Short mmCIF file of C-alpha atoms (C1' of nucleotides) in Angstrom, two decimals:
data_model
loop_
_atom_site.label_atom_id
_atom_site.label_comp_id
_atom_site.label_asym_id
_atom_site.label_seq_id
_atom_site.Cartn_x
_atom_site.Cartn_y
_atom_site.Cartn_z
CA UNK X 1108 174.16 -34.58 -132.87
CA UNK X 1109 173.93 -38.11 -132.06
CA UNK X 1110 175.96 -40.20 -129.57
CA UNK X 1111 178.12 -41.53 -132.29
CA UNK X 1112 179.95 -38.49 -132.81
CA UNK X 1113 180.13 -37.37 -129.64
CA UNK X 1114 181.89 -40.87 -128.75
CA UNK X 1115 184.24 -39.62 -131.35
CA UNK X 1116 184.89 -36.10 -129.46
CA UNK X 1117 185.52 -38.01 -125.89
CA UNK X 1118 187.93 -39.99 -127.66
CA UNK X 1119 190.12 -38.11 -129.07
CA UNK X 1120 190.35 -36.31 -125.92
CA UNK X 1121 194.31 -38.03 -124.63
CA UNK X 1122 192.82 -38.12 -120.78
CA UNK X 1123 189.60 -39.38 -121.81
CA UNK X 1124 191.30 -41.84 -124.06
CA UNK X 1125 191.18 -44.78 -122.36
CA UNK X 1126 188.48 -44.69 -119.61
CA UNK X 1127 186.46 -48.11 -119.61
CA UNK X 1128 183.62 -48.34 -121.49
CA UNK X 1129 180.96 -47.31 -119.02
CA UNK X 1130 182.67 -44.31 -118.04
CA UNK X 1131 182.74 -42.86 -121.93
CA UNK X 1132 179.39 -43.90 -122.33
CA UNK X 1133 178.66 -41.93 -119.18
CA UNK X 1134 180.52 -38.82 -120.94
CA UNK X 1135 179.10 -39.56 -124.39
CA UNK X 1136 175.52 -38.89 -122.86
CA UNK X 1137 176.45 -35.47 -121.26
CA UNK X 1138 178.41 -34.13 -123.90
CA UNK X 1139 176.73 -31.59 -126.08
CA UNK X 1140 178.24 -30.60 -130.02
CA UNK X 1141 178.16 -26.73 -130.72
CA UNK X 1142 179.13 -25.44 -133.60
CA UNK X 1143 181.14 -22.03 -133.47
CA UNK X 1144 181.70 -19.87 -136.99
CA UNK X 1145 185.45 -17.73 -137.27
CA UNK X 1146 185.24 -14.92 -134.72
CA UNK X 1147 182.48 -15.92 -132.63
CA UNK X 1148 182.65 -15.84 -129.16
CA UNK X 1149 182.56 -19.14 -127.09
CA UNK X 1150 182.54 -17.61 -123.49
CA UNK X 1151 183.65 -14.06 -122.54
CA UNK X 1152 186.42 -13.46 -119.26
CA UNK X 1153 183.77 -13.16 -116.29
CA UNK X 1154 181.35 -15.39 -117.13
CA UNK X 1155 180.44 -18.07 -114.56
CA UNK X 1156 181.57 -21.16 -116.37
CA UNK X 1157 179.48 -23.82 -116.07
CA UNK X 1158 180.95 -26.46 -118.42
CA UNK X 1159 184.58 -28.02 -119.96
CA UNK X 1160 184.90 -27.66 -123.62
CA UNK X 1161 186.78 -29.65 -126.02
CA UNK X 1162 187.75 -29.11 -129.57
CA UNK X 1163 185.96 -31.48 -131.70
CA UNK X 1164 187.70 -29.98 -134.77
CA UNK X 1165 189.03 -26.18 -135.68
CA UNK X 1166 191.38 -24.28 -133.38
CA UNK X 1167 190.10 -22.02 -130.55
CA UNK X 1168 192.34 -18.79 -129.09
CA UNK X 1169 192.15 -18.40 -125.12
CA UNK X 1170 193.17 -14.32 -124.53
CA UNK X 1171 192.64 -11.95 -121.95
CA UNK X 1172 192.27 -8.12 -122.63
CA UNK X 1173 192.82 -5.07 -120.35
CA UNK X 1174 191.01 -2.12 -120.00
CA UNK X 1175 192.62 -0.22 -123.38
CA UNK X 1176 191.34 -3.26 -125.08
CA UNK X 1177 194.62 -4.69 -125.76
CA UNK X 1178 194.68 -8.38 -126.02
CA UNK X 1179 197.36 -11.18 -125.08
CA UNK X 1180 196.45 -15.05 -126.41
CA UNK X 1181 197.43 -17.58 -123.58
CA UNK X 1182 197.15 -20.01 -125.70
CA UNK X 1183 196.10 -21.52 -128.98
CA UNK X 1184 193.94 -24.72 -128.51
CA UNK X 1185 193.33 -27.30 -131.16
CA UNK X 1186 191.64 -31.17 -131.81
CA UNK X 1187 191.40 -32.82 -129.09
CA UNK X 1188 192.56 -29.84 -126.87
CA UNK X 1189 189.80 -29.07 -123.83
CA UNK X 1190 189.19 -25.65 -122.36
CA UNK X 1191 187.75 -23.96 -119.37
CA UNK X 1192 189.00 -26.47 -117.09
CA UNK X 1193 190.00 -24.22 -114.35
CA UNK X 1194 186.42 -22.92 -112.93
CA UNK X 1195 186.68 -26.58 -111.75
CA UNK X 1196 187.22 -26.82 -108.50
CA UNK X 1197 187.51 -23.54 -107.44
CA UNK X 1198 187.32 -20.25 -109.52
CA UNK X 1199 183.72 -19.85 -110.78
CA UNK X 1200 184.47 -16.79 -112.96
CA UNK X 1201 186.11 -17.67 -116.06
CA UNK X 1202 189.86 -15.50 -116.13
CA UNK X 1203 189.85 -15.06 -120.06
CA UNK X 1204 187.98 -15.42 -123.19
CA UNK X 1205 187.42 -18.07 -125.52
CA UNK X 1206 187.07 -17.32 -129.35
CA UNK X 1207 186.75 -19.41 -132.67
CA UNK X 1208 189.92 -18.89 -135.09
CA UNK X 1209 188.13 -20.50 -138.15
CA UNK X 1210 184.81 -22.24 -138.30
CA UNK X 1211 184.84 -24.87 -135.41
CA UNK X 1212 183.23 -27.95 -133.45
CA UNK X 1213 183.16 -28.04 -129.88
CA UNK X 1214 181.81 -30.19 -127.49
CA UNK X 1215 180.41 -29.19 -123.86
CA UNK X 1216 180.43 -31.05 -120.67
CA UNK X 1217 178.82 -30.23 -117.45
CA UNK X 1218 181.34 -29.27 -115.20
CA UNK X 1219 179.32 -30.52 -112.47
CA UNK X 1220 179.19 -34.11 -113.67
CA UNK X 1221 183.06 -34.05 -114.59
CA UNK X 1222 183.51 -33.49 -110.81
CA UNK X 1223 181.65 -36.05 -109.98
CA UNK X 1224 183.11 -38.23 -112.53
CA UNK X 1225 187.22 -36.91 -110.85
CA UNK X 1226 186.11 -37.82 -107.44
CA UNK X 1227 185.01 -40.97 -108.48
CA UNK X 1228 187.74 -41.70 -110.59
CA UNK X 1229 191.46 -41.79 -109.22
CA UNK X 1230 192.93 -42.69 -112.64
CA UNK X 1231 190.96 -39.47 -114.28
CA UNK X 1232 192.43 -37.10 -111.45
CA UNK X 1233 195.35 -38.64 -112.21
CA UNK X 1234 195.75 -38.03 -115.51
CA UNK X 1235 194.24 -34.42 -115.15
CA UNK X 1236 196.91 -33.79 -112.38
CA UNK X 1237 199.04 -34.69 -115.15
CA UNK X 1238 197.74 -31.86 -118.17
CA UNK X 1239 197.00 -28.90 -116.04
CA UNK X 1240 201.25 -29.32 -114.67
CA UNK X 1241 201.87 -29.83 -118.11
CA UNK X 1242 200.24 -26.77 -118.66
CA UNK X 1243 201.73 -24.70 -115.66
CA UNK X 1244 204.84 -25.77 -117.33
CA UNK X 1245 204.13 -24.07 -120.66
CA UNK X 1246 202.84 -21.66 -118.57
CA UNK X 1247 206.11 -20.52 -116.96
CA UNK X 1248 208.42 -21.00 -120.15
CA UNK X 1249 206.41 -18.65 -121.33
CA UNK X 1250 206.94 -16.10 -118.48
CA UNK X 1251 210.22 -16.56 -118.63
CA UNK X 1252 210.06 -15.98 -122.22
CA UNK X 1253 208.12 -12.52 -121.70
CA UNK X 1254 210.13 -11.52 -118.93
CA UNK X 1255 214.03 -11.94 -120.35
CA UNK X 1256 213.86 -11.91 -124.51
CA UNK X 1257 213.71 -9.02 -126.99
CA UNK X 1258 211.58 -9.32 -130.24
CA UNK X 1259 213.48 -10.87 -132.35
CA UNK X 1260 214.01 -13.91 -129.61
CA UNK X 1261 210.25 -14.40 -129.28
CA UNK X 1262 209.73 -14.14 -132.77
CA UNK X 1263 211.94 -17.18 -133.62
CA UNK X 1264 210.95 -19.11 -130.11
CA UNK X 1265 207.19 -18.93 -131.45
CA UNK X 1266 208.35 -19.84 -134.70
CA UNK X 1267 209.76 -22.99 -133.44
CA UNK X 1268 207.17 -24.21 -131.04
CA UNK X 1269 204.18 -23.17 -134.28
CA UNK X 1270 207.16 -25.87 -135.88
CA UNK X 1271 207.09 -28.29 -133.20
CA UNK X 1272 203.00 -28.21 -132.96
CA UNK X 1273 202.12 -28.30 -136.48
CA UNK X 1274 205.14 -28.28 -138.64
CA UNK X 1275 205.71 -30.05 -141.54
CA UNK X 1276 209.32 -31.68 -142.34
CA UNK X 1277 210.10 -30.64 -146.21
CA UNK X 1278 214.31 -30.99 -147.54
CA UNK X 1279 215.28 -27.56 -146.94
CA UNK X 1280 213.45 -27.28 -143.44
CA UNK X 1281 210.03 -27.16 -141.67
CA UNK X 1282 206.88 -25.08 -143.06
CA UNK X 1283 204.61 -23.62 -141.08
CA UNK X 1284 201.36 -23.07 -141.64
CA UNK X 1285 200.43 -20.10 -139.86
CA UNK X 1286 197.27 -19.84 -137.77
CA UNK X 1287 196.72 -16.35 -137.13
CA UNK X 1288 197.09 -12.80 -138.94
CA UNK X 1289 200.22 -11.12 -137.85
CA UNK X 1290 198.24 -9.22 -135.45
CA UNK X 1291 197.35 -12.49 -133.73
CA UNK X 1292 200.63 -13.76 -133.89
CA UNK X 1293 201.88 -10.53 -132.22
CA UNK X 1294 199.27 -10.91 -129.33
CA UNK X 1295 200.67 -14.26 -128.86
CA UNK X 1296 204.13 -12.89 -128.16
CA UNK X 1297 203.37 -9.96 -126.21
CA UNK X 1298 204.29 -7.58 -129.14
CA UNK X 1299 202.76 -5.09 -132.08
CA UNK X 1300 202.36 -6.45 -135.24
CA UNK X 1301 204.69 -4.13 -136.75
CA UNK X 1302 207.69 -5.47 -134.38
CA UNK X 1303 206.80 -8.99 -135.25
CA UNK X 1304 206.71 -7.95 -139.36
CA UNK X 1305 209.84 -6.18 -139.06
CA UNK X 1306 211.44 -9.17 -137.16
CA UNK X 1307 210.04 -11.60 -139.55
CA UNK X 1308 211.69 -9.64 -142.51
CA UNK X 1309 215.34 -9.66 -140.08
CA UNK X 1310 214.84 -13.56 -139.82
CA UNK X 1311 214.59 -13.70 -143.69
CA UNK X 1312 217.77 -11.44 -144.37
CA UNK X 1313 219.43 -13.28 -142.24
CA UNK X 1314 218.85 -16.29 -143.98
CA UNK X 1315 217.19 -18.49 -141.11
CA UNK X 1316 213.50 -18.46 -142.67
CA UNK X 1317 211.68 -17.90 -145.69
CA UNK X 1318 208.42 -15.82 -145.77
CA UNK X 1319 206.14 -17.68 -148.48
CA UNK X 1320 202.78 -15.80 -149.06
CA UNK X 1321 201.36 -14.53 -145.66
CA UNK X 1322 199.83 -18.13 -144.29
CA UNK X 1323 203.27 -19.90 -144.59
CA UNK X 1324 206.79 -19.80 -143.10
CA UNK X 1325 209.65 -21.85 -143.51
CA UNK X 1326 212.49 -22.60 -141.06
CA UNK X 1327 215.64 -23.38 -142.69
CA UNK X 1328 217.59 -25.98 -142.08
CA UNK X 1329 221.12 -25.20 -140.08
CA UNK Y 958 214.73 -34.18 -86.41
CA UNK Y 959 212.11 -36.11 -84.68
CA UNK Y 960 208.31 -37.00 -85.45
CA UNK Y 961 207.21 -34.01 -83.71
CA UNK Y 962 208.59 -31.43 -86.23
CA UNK Y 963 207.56 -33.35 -88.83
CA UNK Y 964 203.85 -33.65 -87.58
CA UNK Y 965 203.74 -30.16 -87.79
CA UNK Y 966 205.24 -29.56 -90.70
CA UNK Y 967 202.94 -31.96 -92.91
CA UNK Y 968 199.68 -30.11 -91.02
CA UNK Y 969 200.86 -26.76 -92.32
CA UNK Y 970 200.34 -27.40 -95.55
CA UNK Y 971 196.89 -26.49 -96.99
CA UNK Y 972 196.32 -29.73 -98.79
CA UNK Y 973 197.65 -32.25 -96.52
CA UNK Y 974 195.65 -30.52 -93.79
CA UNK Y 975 192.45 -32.77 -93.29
CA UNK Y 976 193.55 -36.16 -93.79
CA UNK Y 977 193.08 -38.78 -91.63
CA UNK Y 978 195.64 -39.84 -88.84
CA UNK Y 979 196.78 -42.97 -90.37
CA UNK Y 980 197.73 -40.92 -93.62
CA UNK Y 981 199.49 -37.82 -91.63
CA UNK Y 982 201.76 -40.40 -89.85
CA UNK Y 983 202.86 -42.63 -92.83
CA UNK Y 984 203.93 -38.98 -94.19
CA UNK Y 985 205.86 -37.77 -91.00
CA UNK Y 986 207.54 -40.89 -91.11
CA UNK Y 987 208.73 -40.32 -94.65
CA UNK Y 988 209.36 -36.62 -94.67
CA UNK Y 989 213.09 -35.66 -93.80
CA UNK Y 990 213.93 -31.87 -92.50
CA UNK Y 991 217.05 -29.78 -93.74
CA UNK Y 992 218.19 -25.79 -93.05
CA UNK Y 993 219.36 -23.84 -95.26
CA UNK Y 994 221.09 -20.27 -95.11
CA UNK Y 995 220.23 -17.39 -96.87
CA UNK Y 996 221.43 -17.23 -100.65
CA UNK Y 997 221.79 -21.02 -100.21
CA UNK Y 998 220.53 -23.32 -103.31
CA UNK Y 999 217.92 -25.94 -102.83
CA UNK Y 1000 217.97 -27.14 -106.09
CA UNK Y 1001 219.27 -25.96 -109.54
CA UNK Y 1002 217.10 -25.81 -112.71
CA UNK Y 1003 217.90 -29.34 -114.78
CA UNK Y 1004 218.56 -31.36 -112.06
CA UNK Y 1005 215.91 -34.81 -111.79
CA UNK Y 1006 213.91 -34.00 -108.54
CA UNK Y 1007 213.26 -36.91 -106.27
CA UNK Y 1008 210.91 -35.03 -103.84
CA UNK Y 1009 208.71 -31.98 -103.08
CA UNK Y 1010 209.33 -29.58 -100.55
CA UNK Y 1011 207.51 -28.45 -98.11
CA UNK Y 1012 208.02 -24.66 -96.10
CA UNK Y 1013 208.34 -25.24 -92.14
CA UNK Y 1014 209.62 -21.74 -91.57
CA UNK Y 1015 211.49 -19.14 -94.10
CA UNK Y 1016 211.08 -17.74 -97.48
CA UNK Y 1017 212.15 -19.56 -100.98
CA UNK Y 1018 211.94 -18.21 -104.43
CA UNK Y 1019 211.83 -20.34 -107.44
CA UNK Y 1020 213.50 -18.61 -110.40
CA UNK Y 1021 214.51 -19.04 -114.12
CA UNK Y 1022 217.76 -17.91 -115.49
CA UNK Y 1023 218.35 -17.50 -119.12
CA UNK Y 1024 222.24 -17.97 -120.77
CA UNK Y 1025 223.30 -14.42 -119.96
CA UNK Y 1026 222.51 -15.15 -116.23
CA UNK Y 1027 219.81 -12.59 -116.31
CA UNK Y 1028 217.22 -14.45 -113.77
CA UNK Y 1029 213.30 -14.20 -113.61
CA UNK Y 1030 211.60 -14.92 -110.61
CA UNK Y 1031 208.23 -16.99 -111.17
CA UNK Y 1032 207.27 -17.31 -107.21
CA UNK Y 1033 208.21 -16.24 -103.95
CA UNK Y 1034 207.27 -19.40 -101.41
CA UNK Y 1035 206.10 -18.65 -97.68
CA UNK Y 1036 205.58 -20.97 -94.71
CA UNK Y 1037 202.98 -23.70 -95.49
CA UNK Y 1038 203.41 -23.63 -99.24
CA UNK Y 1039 204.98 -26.40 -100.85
CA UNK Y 1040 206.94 -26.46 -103.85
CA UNK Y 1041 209.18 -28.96 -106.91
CA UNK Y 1042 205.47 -30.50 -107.40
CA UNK Y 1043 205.88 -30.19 -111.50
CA UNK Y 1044 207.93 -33.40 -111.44
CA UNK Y 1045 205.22 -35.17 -110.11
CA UNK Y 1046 203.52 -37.30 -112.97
CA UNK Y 1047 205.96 -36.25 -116.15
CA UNK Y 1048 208.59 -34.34 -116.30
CA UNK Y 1049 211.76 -35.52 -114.56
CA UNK Y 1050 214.16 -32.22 -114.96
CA UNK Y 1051 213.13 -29.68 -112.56
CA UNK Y 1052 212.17 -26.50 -114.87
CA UNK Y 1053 213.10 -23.67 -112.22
CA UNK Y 1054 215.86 -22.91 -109.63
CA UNK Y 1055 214.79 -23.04 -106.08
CA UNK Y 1056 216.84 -20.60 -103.58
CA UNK Y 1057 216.63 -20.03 -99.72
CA UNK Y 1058 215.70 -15.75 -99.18
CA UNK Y 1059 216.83 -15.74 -95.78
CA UNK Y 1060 217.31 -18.80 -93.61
CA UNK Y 1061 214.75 -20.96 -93.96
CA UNK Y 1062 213.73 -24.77 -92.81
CA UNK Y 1063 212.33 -27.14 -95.27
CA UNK Y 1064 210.68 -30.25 -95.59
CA UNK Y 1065 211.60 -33.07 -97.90
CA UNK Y 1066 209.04 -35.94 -98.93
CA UNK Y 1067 210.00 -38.38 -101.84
CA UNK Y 1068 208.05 -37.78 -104.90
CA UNK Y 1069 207.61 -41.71 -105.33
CA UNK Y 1070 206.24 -41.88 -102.04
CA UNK Y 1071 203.58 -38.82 -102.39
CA UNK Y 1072 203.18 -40.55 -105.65
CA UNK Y 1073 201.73 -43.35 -104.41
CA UNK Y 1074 199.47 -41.62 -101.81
CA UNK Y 1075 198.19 -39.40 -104.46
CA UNK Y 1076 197.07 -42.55 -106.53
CA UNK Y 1077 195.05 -44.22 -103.13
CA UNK Y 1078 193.50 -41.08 -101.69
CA UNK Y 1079 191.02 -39.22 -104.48
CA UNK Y 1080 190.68 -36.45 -101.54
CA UNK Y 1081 194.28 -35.64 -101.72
CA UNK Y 1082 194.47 -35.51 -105.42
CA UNK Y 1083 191.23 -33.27 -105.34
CA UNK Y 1084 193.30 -31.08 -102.96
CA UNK Y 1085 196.81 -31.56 -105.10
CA UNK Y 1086 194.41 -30.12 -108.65
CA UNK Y 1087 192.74 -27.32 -106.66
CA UNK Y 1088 196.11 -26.09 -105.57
CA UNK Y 1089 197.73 -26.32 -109.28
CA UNK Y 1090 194.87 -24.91 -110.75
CA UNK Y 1091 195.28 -21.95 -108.68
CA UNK Y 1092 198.60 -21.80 -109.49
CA UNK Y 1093 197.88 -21.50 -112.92
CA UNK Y 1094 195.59 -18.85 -113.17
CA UNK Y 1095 197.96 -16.96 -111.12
CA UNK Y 1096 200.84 -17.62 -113.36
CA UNK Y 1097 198.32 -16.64 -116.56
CA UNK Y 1098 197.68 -13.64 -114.31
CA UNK Y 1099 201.17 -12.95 -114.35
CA UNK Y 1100 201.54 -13.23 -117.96
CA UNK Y 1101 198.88 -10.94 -119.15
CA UNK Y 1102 200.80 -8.63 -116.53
CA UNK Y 1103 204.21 -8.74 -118.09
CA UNK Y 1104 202.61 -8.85 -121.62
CA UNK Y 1105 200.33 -5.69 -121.54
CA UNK Y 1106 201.22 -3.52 -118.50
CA UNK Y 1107 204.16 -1.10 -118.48
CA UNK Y 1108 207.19 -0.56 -115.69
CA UNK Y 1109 204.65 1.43 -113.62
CA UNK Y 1110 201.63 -0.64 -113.30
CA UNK Y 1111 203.65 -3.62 -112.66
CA UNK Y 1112 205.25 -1.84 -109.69
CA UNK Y 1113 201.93 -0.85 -107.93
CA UNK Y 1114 200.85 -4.61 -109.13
CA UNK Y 1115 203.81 -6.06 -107.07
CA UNK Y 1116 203.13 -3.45 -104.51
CA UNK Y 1117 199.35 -4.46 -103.93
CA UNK Y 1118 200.08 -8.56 -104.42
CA UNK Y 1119 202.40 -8.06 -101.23
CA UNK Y 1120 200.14 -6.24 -99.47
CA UNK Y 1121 197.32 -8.60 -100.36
CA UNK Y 1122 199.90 -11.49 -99.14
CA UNK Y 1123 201.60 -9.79 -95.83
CA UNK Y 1124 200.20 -6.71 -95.58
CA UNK Y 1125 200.08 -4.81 -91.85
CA UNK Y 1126 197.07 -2.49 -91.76
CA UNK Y 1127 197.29 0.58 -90.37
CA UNK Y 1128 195.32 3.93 -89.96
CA UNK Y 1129 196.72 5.74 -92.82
CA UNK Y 1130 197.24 2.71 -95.10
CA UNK Y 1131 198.33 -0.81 -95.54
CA UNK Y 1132 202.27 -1.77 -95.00
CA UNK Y 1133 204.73 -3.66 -96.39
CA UNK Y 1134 207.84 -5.49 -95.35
CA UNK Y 1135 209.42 -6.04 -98.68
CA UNK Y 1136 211.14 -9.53 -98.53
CA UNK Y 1137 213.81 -8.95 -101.05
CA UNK Y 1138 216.39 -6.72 -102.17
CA UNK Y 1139 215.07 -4.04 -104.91
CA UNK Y 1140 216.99 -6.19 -107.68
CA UNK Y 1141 215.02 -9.13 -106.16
CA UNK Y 1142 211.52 -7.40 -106.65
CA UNK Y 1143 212.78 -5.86 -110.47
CA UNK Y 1144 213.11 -9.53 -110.74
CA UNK Y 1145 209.85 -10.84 -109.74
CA UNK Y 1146 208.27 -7.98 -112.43
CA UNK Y 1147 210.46 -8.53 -115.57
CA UNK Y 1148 212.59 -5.10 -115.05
CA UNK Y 1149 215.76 -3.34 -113.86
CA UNK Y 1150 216.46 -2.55 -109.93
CA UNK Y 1151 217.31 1.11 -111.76
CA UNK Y 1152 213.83 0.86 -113.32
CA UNK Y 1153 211.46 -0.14 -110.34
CA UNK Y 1154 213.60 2.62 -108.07
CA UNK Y 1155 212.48 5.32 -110.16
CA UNK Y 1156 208.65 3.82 -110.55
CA UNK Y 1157 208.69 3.38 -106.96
CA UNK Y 1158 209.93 7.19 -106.68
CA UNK Y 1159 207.13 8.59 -109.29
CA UNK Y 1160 204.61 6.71 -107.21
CA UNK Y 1161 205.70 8.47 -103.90
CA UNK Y 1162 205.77 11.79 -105.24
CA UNK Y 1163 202.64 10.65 -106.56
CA UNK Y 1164 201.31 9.98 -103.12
CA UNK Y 1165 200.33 6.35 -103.91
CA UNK Y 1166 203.07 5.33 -101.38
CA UNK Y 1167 205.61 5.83 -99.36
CA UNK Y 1168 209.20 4.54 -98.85
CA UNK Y 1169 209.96 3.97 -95.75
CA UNK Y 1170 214.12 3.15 -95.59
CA UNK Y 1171 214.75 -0.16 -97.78
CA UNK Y 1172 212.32 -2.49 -96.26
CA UNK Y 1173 209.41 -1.45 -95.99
CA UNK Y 1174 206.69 0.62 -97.86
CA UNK Y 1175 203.12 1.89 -96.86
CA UNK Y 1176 200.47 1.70 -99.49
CA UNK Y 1177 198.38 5.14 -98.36
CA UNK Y 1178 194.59 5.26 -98.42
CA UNK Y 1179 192.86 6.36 -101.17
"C1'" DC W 355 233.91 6.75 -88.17
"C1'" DG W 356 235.04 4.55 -92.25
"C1'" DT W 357 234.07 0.80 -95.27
"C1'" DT W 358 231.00 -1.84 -97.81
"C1'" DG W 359 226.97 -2.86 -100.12
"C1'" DA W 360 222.44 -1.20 -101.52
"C1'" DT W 361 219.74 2.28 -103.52
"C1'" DT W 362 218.75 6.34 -106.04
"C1'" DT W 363 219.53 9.60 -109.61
"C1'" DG W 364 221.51 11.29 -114.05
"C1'" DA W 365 222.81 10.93 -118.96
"C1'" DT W 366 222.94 8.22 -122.85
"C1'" DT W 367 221.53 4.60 -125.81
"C1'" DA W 368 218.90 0.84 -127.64
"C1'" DG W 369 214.66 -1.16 -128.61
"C1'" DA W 370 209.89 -1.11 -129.33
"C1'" DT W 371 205.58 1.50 -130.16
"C1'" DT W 372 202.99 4.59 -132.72
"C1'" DC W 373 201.23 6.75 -136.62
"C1'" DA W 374 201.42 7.17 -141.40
"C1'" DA W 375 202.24 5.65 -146.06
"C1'" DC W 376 202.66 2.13 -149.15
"C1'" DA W 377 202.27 -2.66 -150.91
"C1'" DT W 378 200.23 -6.95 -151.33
"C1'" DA W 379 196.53 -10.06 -151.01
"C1'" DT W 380 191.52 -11.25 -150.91
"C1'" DG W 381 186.98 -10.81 -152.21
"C1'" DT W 382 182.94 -8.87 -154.86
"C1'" DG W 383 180.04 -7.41 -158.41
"C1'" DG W 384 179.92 -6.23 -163.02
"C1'" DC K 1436 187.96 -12.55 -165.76
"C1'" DC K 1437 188.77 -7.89 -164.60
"C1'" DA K 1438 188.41 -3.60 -161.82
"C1'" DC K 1439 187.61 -1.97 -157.71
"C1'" DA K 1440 187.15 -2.04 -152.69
"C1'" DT K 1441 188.66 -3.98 -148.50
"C1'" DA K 1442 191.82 -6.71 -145.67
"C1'" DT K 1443 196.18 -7.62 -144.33
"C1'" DG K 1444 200.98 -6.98 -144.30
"C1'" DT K 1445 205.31 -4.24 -144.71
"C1'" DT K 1446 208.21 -0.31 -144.28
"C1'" DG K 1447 209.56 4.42 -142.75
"C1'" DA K 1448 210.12 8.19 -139.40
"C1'" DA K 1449 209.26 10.17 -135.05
"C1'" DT K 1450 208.60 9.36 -130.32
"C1'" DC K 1451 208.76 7.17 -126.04
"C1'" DT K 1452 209.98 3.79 -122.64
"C1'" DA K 1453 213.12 1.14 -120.39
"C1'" DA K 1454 217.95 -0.59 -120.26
"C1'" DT K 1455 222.56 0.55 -119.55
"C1'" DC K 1456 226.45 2.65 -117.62
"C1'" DA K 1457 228.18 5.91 -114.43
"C1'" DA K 1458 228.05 8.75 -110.45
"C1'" DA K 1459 226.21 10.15 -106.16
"C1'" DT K 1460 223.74 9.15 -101.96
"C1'" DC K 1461 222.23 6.41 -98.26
"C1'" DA K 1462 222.21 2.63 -94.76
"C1'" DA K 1463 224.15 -0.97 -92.17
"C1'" DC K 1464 227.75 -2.68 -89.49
"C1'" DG K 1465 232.09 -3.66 -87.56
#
DNA sequence: CGTTGATTTGATTAGATTCAACATATGTGG
DNA sequence: CCACATATGTTGAATCTAATCAAATCAACG
């Protein structure tokens, strides 16, 4: 809980990373640590958010859910990843729900003293500018992804982008590690887990991946 | 093609609006003013964009097309709003296809040049993130849409987004002057023209709405 | 008034969801 | 370490929704 670790957490954060020296110590001594078991909750879609989170260490789902209690995950968030960003400037209810996918650390920031901090800082704003297009970005490939593929299209496009985020290069491909059930997996395609199984199992007979246990996937090569 | 046009062309945009004199002229000077027909392209997806455009008069939509030519369409651009702003600060490919929908005027500022006023004025980039992070909870809005909602409640979802945008009230309800083509609005919902004709049908003999000829639709009360 | 393009409707098909059964892991207490 | 209980994942069959292809209707315009 001290301000060496949080130093740590402001670090790793890339548009954080190199601020001067007064400006991280500035951060260091608003930041508070939290930390957030598998499942819990972190904020709930309506809440008035009062603070930016960043992942100290763990990975934290974003979703939204409709009235039937169906869920979709916007994204998955991990180290060094921040959250809640957008009840900055504008929005003061938070548009979806924040939720710990394995134990987790997170640190908390103010919102009202990043504000301060952007308007003070033209590099910061800057580099913000710079993630949240990023993000709109991602955003949209997505949308387009929802809008014009079938099952079996999403299925392999989240295969590769789990590949590109966290995949590791072996001889015969790239393994995935999986972070999510099925069901999760499915939520983050827009699909039942059931489709997403039964496209899985089409991927293997075709020869393109190979389903090791239930945490672990690899993409073959060619 | 003179200063004039320009002036008020720059002061119709939300988040140029309120800056100061000095700033508003070094943009009029910069910004350069084109027509285009309806159906005509602006700019194709993969191109490097070397400005952002700005809406004097018309309507634009920005769309994705897959291989198969099937397109999506992620917005549909009125007067005032301003668009081609992802290439600001990373990428250098534009991600979407911009087209005129109907004839249209539009203003062209050099991305280096906004660049560089962005960087001086903290206001303006205060302005530049409020705008994107609107943008991106809509687009999240939009994908929790297409992920969870069926043909049906994505038709009265398009249905009440244009009202909300250009809606004409009147005594028995609110009314709508669709701006595209039925295969245009299929497009801005993920579906078929075939598919959002026979929603749109269902919700008349419904009495949600009704159709009145191609272009226009009243939302009824209640 | 006829031609053209847009829209609606109909019939069929393809794809995904649902619900149910089964299989495979994971975890717990004996 | 095993047996059982619980979770999670896979597969099957029926159903349903939306896409597709085709035909009919409607609207706009010269």
């Amino acid at each position: 809980m001290d301000s060496c670790k949080h130093e740590a957490c402001v670090r790793k954060v890339p548009i954080f990373s190199d601020l001067d020296n007064e400006k991280i110590n500035k951060l260091n001594s608003l930041v508070k640590q939290r930390k957030f078991k598998n499942g819990e909750l972190i904020y709930l879609e309506g809440e008035i958010g009062k603070n930016i989170y960043i992942i100290e260490s763990g990975l934290v789902k974003l979703y939204r859910s409709n009235e039937e209690g169906n869920q979709y995950i916007l994204r998955l968030l991990k180290e060094g990843d921040f959250f809640g960003e957008l009840v900055l400037f504008k929005e003061e209810q938070l548009s979806s729900s924040a939720e710990a996918v394995g134990d987790c650390t997170i640190c908390m920031l103010p919102k009202d003293e990043l504000e301060k901090l952007i308007k003070s800082s033209p590099e910061l704003s800057y580099k913000l500018l710079s993630a949240i297009t990023s993000r709109l970005n991602k955003t949209e490939n997505k949308l387009q992804s929802l809008a014009l593929e079938d099952a079996k299209e999403k299925t392999m496009r989240l295969l590769l982008e789990l590949a590109k985020e966290s995949g590791i290069k072996k001889e015969n491909g790239i393994l995935i590690n999986l972070p999510l059930s099925r069901d999760g997996l499915a939520n983050l395609i827009g699909t039942t887990q059931e489709t997403l199984s039964r496209k899985l199992s089409a991927l293997q007979q075709e020869g393109l991946i190979s389903i090791q246990g239930q945490k672990k996937i690899l993409i073959k090569n060619d």
